[in-house]
Coordinates of C-alpha atoms and ligand atoms in Angstrom, one line a residue:
M1 CA 0.0 0.0 0.0
L2 CA 1.4 3.4 -1.0
D3 CA 1.0 6.5 1.0
L4 CA 1.0 8.8 -2.0
L5 CA 1.0 8.5 -5.8
I6 CA 1.6 11.5 -7.9
R7 CA 0.5 11.1 -11.5
G8 CA 1.7 12.9 -14.7
A9 CA 4.7 14.7 -13.3
N10 CA 7.2 16.6 -15.3
L11 CA 10.7 16.5 -13.7
P12 CA 13.3 19.3 -13.7
D13 CA 15.7 17.3 -15.8
G14 CA 13.2 17.3 -18.7
R15 CA 11.6 13.8 -18.2
R16 CA 7.8 14.1 -18.7
D17 CA 4.6 12.3 -17.7
L18 CA 6.0 10.1 -14.9
D19 CA 4.4 8.8 -11.8
I20 CA 6.0 9.1 -8.4
A21 CA 5.2 6.5 -5.7
V22 CA 5.8 7.2 -2.0
A23 CA 5.8 4.9 1.0
G24 CA 7.3 5.3 4.5
G25 CA 8.3 8.9 3.8
R26 CA 10.5 7.9 0.8
I27 CA 10.2 7.8 -2.9
V28 CA 9.9 4.1 -3.8
E29 CA 9.4 4.3 -7.6
V30 CA 9.6 6.9 -10.4
A31 CA 8.2 5.5 -13.7
P32 CA 5.3 5.8 -16.1
G33 CA 2.0 4.2 -15.3
I34 CA 2.7 2.9 -11.8
E35 CA 0.0 0.5 -10.5
G36 CA -0.9 -0.1 -6.9
E37 CA -3.2 0.9 -4.1
T38 CA -2.5 4.2 -2.5
A39 CA -3.9 6.3 0.4
R40 CA -3.8 9.5 -1.6
E41 CA -3.4 10.3 -5.3
I42 CA -2.5 13.7 -6.8
D43 CA -2.8 14.4 -10.5
A44 CA 0.1 16.7 -11.4
A45 CA -1.4 16.9 -14.9
G46 CA 1.9 17.9 -16.6
C47 CA 3.0 20.3 -13.9
L48 CA 6.6 20.4 -12.7
V49 CA 7.4 18.3 -9.7
T50 CA 10.6 19.3 -8.1
P51 CA 12.6 18.5 -5.0
P52 CA 12.1 21.4 -2.6
F53 CA 13.8 24.7 -2.9
V54 CA 16.9 25.1 -0.7
D55 CA 18.0 28.5 0.6
S56 CA 21.8 28.2 1.0
H57 CA 22.3 31.6 2.8
F58 CA 19.9 33.4 5.1
H59 CA 19.7 35.2 8.4
L60 CA 16.8 33.9 10.6
D61 CA 17.8 36.0 13.6
S62 CA 17.3 39.4 12.0
T63 CA 14.4 38.5 9.6
L64 CA 11.1 40.4 9.8
S65 CA 12.6 43.0 12.1
L66 CA 12.1 45.8 9.6
G67 CA 11.8 49.2 11.3
Q68 CA 13.2 48.0 14.6
P69 CA 14.5 50.4 15.8
R70 CA 14.4 52.4 12.5
I71 CA 14.7 52.0 8.8
N72 CA 18.1 51.9 7.0
A73 CA 18.2 55.4 5.5
S74 CA 21.3 55.1 3.3
G75 CA 20.5 51.6 2.1
T76 CA 24.1 50.5 2.6
L77 CA 25.5 47.3 4.1
L78 CA 27.4 49.2 6.8
E79 CA 24.3 51.2 8.0
G80 CA 22.5 47.8 8.1
I81 CA 25.2 46.3 10.4
Q82 CA 25.0 49.5 12.6
L83 CA 21.2 49.2 12.8
W84 CA 21.4 45.5 13.7
S85 CA 23.9 46.3 16.5
E86 CA 21.4 48.8 17.9
L87 CA 18.6 46.2 17.9
K88 CA 20.7 43.3 19.4
P89 CA 20.6 44.4 23.1
H90 CA 16.8 44.4 22.9
L91 CA 16.4 40.8 21.5
T92 CA 14.8 38.1 23.5
V93 CA 14.7 34.4 22.8
E94 CA 11.0 34.5 22.3
S95 CA 11.0 37.5 19.9
V96 CA 13.7 35.9 17.7
K97 CA 11.9 32.6 17.6
D98 CA 8.5 34.3 16.8
R99 CA 10.0 36.2 13.8
A100 CA 12.1 33.2 12.6
R101 CA 9.1 30.8 12.9
E102 CA 6.9 33.2 10.8
L103 CA 9.6 33.3 8.2
C104 CA 9.8 29.4 8.2
H105 CA 6.0 29.4 7.5
W106 CA 6.5 31.7 4.6
A107 CA 9.4 29.5 3.3
I108 CA 7.3 26.3 3.6
A109 CA 4.4 27.9 1.7
R110 CA 6.9 28.9 -1.0
G111 CA 8.2 25.3 -1.2
T112 CA 11.5 25.8 0.6
L113 CA 12.2 23.0 3.0
A114 CA 15.9 23.6 3.9
I115 CA 17.6 26.8 5.0
R116 CA 21.2 27.5 6.0
S117 CA 20.9 30.4 8.4
H118 CA 23.8 32.4 9.8
V119 CA 23.3 33.4 13.4
D120 CA 25.2 36.3 14.9
V121 CA 27.5 35.2 17.8
C122 CA 28.7 38.8 18.6
D123 CA 26.4 39.0 21.6
E124 CA 27.5 38.1 25.2
R125 CA 24.0 36.6 25.8
L126 CA 24.0 34.5 22.6
V127 CA 20.2 35.1 22.4
G128 CA 20.0 34.4 18.6
V129 CA 22.0 31.1 19.0
E130 CA 19.7 29.9 21.8
A131 CA 16.5 30.9 19.9
L132 CA 17.5 29.3 16.6
I133 CA 18.8 26.1 18.2
E134 CA 15.4 25.7 19.8
L135 CA 13.6 26.6 16.6
R136 CA 15.7 24.2 14.6
E137 CA 14.3 21.4 16.8
E138 CA 10.8 22.7 16.8
M139 CA 10.6 23.0 13.0
K140 CA 12.5 19.7 12.2
P141 CA 9.5 17.7 11.1
W142 CA 8.8 20.3 8.3
I143 CA 12.0 22.2 7.4
D144 CA 15.7 21.5 7.8
I145 CA 17.5 24.4 9.4
Q146 CA 21.3 24.4 9.4
L147 CA 23.0 27.1 11.5
V148 CA 26.2 28.9 10.9
A149 CA 28.1 30.6 13.8
F150 CA 28.6 34.1 12.3
P151 CA 30.8 36.7 14.0
Q152 CA 28.9 39.7 12.4
D153 CA 31.1 42.4 14.0
G154 CA 34.4 40.7 13.2
L155 CA 36.3 37.8 14.8
Y156 CA 39.1 40.1 15.9
R157 CA 37.1 43.4 16.0
F158 CA 34.4 42.3 18.5
P159 CA 35.7 41.7 22.0
N160 CA 35.6 38.1 23.0
A161 CA 34.2 36.9 19.6
P162 CA 36.4 33.8 19.3
D163 CA 35.2 32.6 22.7
L164 CA 31.5 33.4 21.8
L165 CA 31.9 31.6 18.5
A166 CA 33.3 28.5 20.2
R167 CA 30.5 28.6 22.8
A168 CA 27.9 28.7 20.0
L169 CA 29.5 25.6 18.4
D170 CA 29.5 23.9 21.8
K171 CA 25.8 24.5 22.0
G172 CA 25.3 22.8 18.7
V173 CA 25.6 25.3 15.9
D174 CA 26.4 23.3 12.8
V175 CA 28.8 25.3 10.6
V176 CA 31.7 27.8 11.2
G177 CA 31.2 31.3 9.7
G178 CA 33.3 34.4 9.3
I179 CA 33.5 37.9 7.8
P180 CA 37.1 38.5 6.8
H181 CA 36.5 41.7 4.8
F182 CA 35.0 43.3 7.9
E183 CA 38.1 42.8 10.1
R184 CA 40.3 45.9 10.6
T185 CA 43.0 45.0 8.1
M186 CA 43.6 42.6 5.2
D187 CA 46.1 40.8 7.4
D188 CA 43.5 40.4 10.2
G189 CA 41.0 39.1 7.6
A190 CA 43.4 36.5 6.2
R191 CA 44.3 35.5 9.8
S192 CA 40.6 35.1 10.6
V193 CA 40.1 32.8 7.6
R194 CA 43.0 30.6 8.7
T195 CA 41.9 30.4 12.4
L196 CA 38.3 29.7 11.5
C197 CA 39.1 27.0 8.9
E198 CA 41.4 25.3 11.5
L199 CA 38.7 25.4 14.1
A200 CA 36.3 23.8 11.6
A201 CA 38.8 21.1 10.7
E202 CA 39.5 20.3 14.3
R203 CA 35.7 19.9 15.0
G204 CA 34.9 18.2 11.7
L205 CA 32.5 20.9 10.7
R206 CA 31.7 22.7 7.5
V207 CA 32.7 26.3 6.8
D208 CA 30.6 29.1 5.2
M209 CA 32.0 32.6 5.4
H210 CA 30.6 36.0 4.3
C211 CA 33.6 36.5 2.0
D212 CA 34.6 39.7 0.2
E213 CA 31.1 41.3 0.4
T214 CA 32.5 44.6 -1.0
D215 CA 33.1 46.4 -4.2
D216 CA 36.8 46.6 -3.4
P217 CA 38.6 44.6 -6.1
M218 CA 41.6 44.1 -3.7
S219 CA 39.4 42.1 -1.2
R220 CA 40.8 38.7 -2.0
H221 CA 40.0 36.6 1.0
V222 CA 38.4 34.0 -1.1
E223 CA 42.0 33.1 -2.3
T224 CA 43.0 32.4 1.3
L225 CA 39.7 30.5 1.9
A226 CA 40.4 28.2 -1.1
T227 CA 44.1 27.7 -0.1
E228 CA 43.2 26.9 3.6
T229 CA 40.5 24.4 2.3
L230 CA 43.2 22.6 0.3
R231 CA 45.8 22.7 3.1
L232 CA 43.3 21.2 5.6
G233 CA 41.9 18.7 3.2
M234 CA 38.4 20.2 3.5
E235 CA 37.5 20.0 -0.2
G236 CA 33.7 20.1 -0.8
R237 CA 33.0 21.3 2.8
V238 CA 33.7 25.0 2.5
A239 CA 31.5 27.8 1.0
G240 CA 32.3 31.4 0.2
S241 CA 29.2 33.5 0.4
H242 CA 28.6 36.7 -1.5
L243 CA 32.0 37.0 -3.2
T244 CA 30.9 40.4 -4.6
S245 CA 34.5 41.7 -4.9
M246 CA 35.0 39.2 -7.8
H247 CA 32.6 41.4 -9.8
S248 CA 35.1 44.3 -9.6
M249 CA 38.4 42.3 -9.8
D250 CA 40.9 42.4 -12.6
S251 CA 40.0 39.6 -15.1
Y252 CA 43.6 38.4 -15.4
Y253 CA 43.7 37.8 -11.6
V254 CA 40.3 36.1 -11.8
S255 CA 41.6 33.7 -14.5
K256 CA 43.9 32.4 -11.8
L257 CA 41.5 32.6 -8.9
I258 CA 38.5 30.6 -10.4
P259 CA 40.6 27.5 -11.1
L260 CA 42.0 27.6 -7.5
M261 CA 38.4 27.8 -6.2
A262 CA 37.5 24.8 -8.4
E263 CA 40.5 22.9 -7.2
A264 CA 39.4 23.5 -3.6
G265 CA 35.9 22.3 -4.3
L266 CA 34.6 25.6 -2.9
H267 CA 30.9 26.3 -3.0
A268 CA 30.1 29.8 -4.2
V269 CA 26.9 31.4 -2.7
P270 CA 25.9 34.7 -4.3
N271 CA 22.8 36.4 -2.9
P272 CA 21.4 38.2 -6.0
L273 CA 18.6 40.2 -4.4
I274 CA 20.9 41.6 -1.7
N275 CA 24.0 42.0 -3.9
I276 CA 22.1 44.1 -6.5
V277 CA 20.7 46.3 -3.8
L278 CA 23.7 46.8 -1.5
Q279 CA 26.7 46.8 -3.9
G280 CA 27.7 49.7 -6.1
R281 CA 26.2 52.2 -3.7
H282 CA 29.2 54.5 -3.9
D283 CA 29.3 54.4 -7.7
G284 CA 28.1 57.1 -10.1
Y285 CA 27.4 55.8 -13.6
P286 CA 28.2 53.3 -14.9
K287 CA 27.1 51.6 -11.7
R288 CA 28.4 48.1 -10.9
R289 CA 26.0 45.2 -10.3
G290 CA 28.0 43.6 -7.6
M291 CA 27.0 40.0 -8.2
T292 CA 29.9 37.5 -8.5
R293 CA 30.8 35.9 -11.8
V294 CA 28.1 33.2 -11.9
R295 CA 28.6 32.1 -15.5
E296 CA 32.4 31.8 -15.2
L297 CA 32.3 30.0 -11.9
M298 CA 29.7 27.5 -13.2
A299 CA 31.7 27.0 -16.4
A300 CA 34.8 26.1 -14.3
G301 CA 32.8 23.5 -12.4
V302 CA 32.4 25.4 -9.2
N303 CA 29.1 24.5 -7.4
V304 CA 27.1 27.8 -7.4
S305 CA 24.0 28.0 -5.3
F306 CA 21.9 31.1 -4.3
G307 CA 20.7 32.5 -1.0
H308 CA 17.8 34.8 -0.2
D309 CA 20.0 36.3 2.6
C310 CA 17.4 38.7 4.0
V311 CA 13.6 39.3 4.1
M312 CA 12.4 42.5 5.8
D313 CA 15.4 43.3 7.9
P314 CA 18.0 46.0 8.4
W315 CA 19.5 45.2 5.0
Y316 CA 16.5 44.5 2.8
S317 CA 12.9 45.8 3.2
L318 CA 11.2 43.5 0.8
G319 CA 10.7 39.8 0.0
T320 CA 8.4 36.9 0.8
H321 CA 11.1 34.2 0.9
D322 CA 10.5 33.1 -2.7
M323 CA 13.6 31.3 -4.0
L324 CA 12.3 31.6 -7.6
E325 CA 12.4 35.4 -7.2
V326 CA 16.1 35.0 -6.1
A327 CA 16.8 32.7 -9.1
A328 CA 15.0 35.1 -11.5
M329 CA 17.0 38.0 -10.2
A330 CA 20.3 36.1 -10.7
L331 CA 19.2 35.3 -14.3
H332 CA 18.6 38.9 -15.1
V333 CA 21.7 40.4 -13.3
G334 CA 24.0 37.7 -14.6
Q335 CA 22.4 37.8 -18.1
M336 CA 22.0 34.0 -17.9
T337 CA 19.4 34.1 -20.7
A338 CA 20.5 31.3 -23.0
Q339 CA 18.2 28.3 -23.2
A340 CA 20.9 26.1 -21.6
E341 CA 21.7 28.7 -18.9
M342 CA 18.2 29.4 -17.6
P343 CA 17.7 25.9 -16.1
L344 CA 21.0 26.3 -14.2
M345 CA 19.4 29.2 -12.3
F346 CA 16.7 26.8 -11.2
D347 CA 19.4 24.2 -10.2
A348 CA 21.1 26.9 -8.1
V349 CA 18.1 27.1 -5.7
T350 CA 17.5 23.3 -5.7
T351 CA 20.1 20.6 -6.4
H352 CA 23.2 22.9 -6.2
A353 CA 22.0 24.4 -3.0
A354 CA 21.4 20.9 -1.5
R355 CA 25.0 20.2 -2.4
T356 CA 26.2 23.3 -0.6
L357 CA 24.4 22.2 2.6
G358 CA 25.4 18.6 2.2
L359 CA 21.8 17.4 2.4
E360 CA 21.3 13.6 2.3
G361 CA 18.5 11.9 0.4
Y362 CA 17.6 14.9 -1.7
G363 CA 16.1 14.5 -5.2
V364 CA 13.4 12.9 -7.2
E365 CA 14.8 9.4 -7.4
E366 CA 14.0 6.0 -5.8
G367 CA 15.3 6.1 -2.2
C368 CA 15.2 9.8 -1.7
H369 CA 13.1 11.5 0.9
A370 CA 9.6 12.2 -0.4
D371 CA 10.1 15.9 -0.2
L372 CA 8.5 17.4 -3.3
V373 CA 6.9 20.6 -4.6
I374 CA 4.3 20.7 -7.4
L375 CA 4.4 24.0 -9.3
Q376 CA 1.8 25.5 -11.6
A377 CA 4.3 25.5 -14.4
A378 CA 5.5 22.8 -16.8
D379 CA 9.3 23.2 -16.6
P380 CA 12.1 25.1 -14.9
I381 CA 12.2 27.9 -17.4
A382 CA 8.4 28.4 -17.1
A383 CA 8.9 28.4 -13.3
L384 CA 11.5 31.2 -13.5
R385 CA 9.2 33.2 -15.8
L386 CA 6.0 32.7 -13.9
K387 CA 7.1 32.4 -10.2
P388 CA 4.0 30.2 -10.1
A389 CA 1.8 28.9 -7.3
R390 CA 3.3 26.1 -5.2
L391 CA 0.2 23.9 -5.6
F392 CA 1.4 21.2 -3.2
V393 CA 4.4 21.2 -0.8
I394 CA 5.1 17.6 0.4
R395 CA 7.4 16.6 3.3
R396 CA 8.2 12.9 3.9
G397 CA 5.1 12.0 1.8
A398 CA 2.6 14.3 3.6
V399 CA 1.1 17.5 2.1
I400 CA 2.1 20.3 4.4
A401 CA 1.1 23.3 2.3
E402 CA -1.4 23.9 -0.5
T403 CA -2.1 26.8 -2.8
G404 CA -5.0 26.8 -5.3
M405 CA -4.4 27.2 -9.0
V406 CA -3.9 31.0 -9.7
R407 CA -6.0 32.2 -12.6
S408 CA -7.4 35.5 -13.7
R409 CA -10.9 35.9 -15.0
L410 CA -11.3 38.6 -17.7
R411 CA -14.6 40.0 -18.8
L412 CA -14.2 41.7 -22.2
A413 CA -17.0 42.6 -24.6
G414 CA -19.5 40.5 -22.7
E415 CA -17.3 37.4 -22.9
E416 CA -15.6 35.8 -19.9
L417 CA -12.2 34.1 -20.3
E418 CA -9.7 32.7 -17.9
I419 CA -5.9 33.0 -18.2
D420 CA -2.9 31.8 -16.2
F421 CA -0.1 33.2 -18.4
T422 CA 1.0 29.7 -19.4
R423 CA 1.8 28.9 -23.1
D424 CA 1.2 25.2 -23.9
E425 CA 3.0 24.4 -20.7
T426 CA 0.6 23.3 -18.0
S427 CA -3.1 22.5 -17.9
Ligands
FE2_501 FE1 24.4 37.2 4.8

C-alpha cells in the first residue's frame, strides 16, 4: 500500500509524464503508469514536480525585524550592520523565535524545505543562538535548518568573539562562519580565515563565510579561503558567500582565482537580491551590479547556489522568501538568458543548494526523501518566468502546504475568459 501516488509529473531534468510512488516517507518508484493501491493520489497533470527549494544563505535572527528600531536610511551594508547592533541588546529568545518561525512558515508555503541560516554570535548573551537552536528542533518535522556561527562584528574586532563563537559551536551550531572583509585590516581578515578553517577542521565541521562582500577589487580573502581548504583537506565542505568583490576584480587575476576555487571544491553562494541592492552604492554611472561571476564559476565546475539572505530586515525591506524570485534576479543580473543557462538558475536554488548544505536523500529518485513541490508550471524555465503557485508542498510524503491554482478571469466585450499566463505548458 502506497502513502501517496503523484501522476503525470514533469521533472526538472526534462523527463515528462512520470508517476512518483511514495511509501514510508521515501520515494519508492519513479516510472510511467505505476500500478498499486494508494492512500492518496494527486494528479500533477503535466506540472513540474521538483525537489524542494533550498536557501543556502539566510539570516533567521534578523528577519522580519524591519523598522526596529528604525529603517536603513542610506540603504548600505554598513548602516545595516550598525542598525542591527542597535537592535541586538533588545532581542529576546521568544522575539527571535517568533519572527524566525513566521519566516519558516513563509518559506514552507513557497516550497523551501531547507535553510542554511547564519546566526550572529557577537552577543554576550547568545540570544540568537539559543533561539535558533530551539527553533531548529521545533521545525525539524517540516523544514531543515542548518545554523552557521557568524561573527557579524568581526572575529578580531568584536571583544571576545572567538570565545563566543566556540561557545555557539559547543551549544550545537552546525557550521563555522566568518567575515574577513570586515576585520580591521587585510592581514586580520586573512588570519581570521586561517583560524576559522582550522577550528572547523578540528571539530569536523563545514565552513561558510561571508567573504569579500564589498566592491573593493583588492578584497581577495576567497583566495585564502580556497588555499586553507586545500591545506586542511576540506574540499567540498567550504562555502564562500557573496564574493561580490569578484565582480570588480581584474579579469587576469580572476583567471587564476577561479581554477583555484574549483581545485578546492569551494561552493560559491551569491545572494542576487541583496547584492544588486547593496553593492555599487558608492558608484556614479556606470554603476556596478556587484553579483559575483556566476557564469564563469559554473563553467569552471564550481558549485554555485543562491541564497535569499534577507527578508524585511536592516539590509533589505522586501521579499516573501521566494527562491524563484532569487533565481530570476540572478538570471537577469547575470544575463543568464541562453536556453541552456536558464535551467542552471533553477538548479542553483534546488540541487546545487542541496550540495552546498550537504543534504542527504535529496532528489526525485528512488530512495530519496519524499520531499516534493508541485508547481503551476511545466518546466524550470516556465517556473522562472511565472514564479508560479506552489500547488502542493510535500514533506516525507505528507502534504504540508497547498495553494490553489492561480487564474485571472477577464470580462471583455460581454465574454468571460480565464488566463494563467502559461503557453502550452501546463493544464
Ligand atoms: Fe548574509
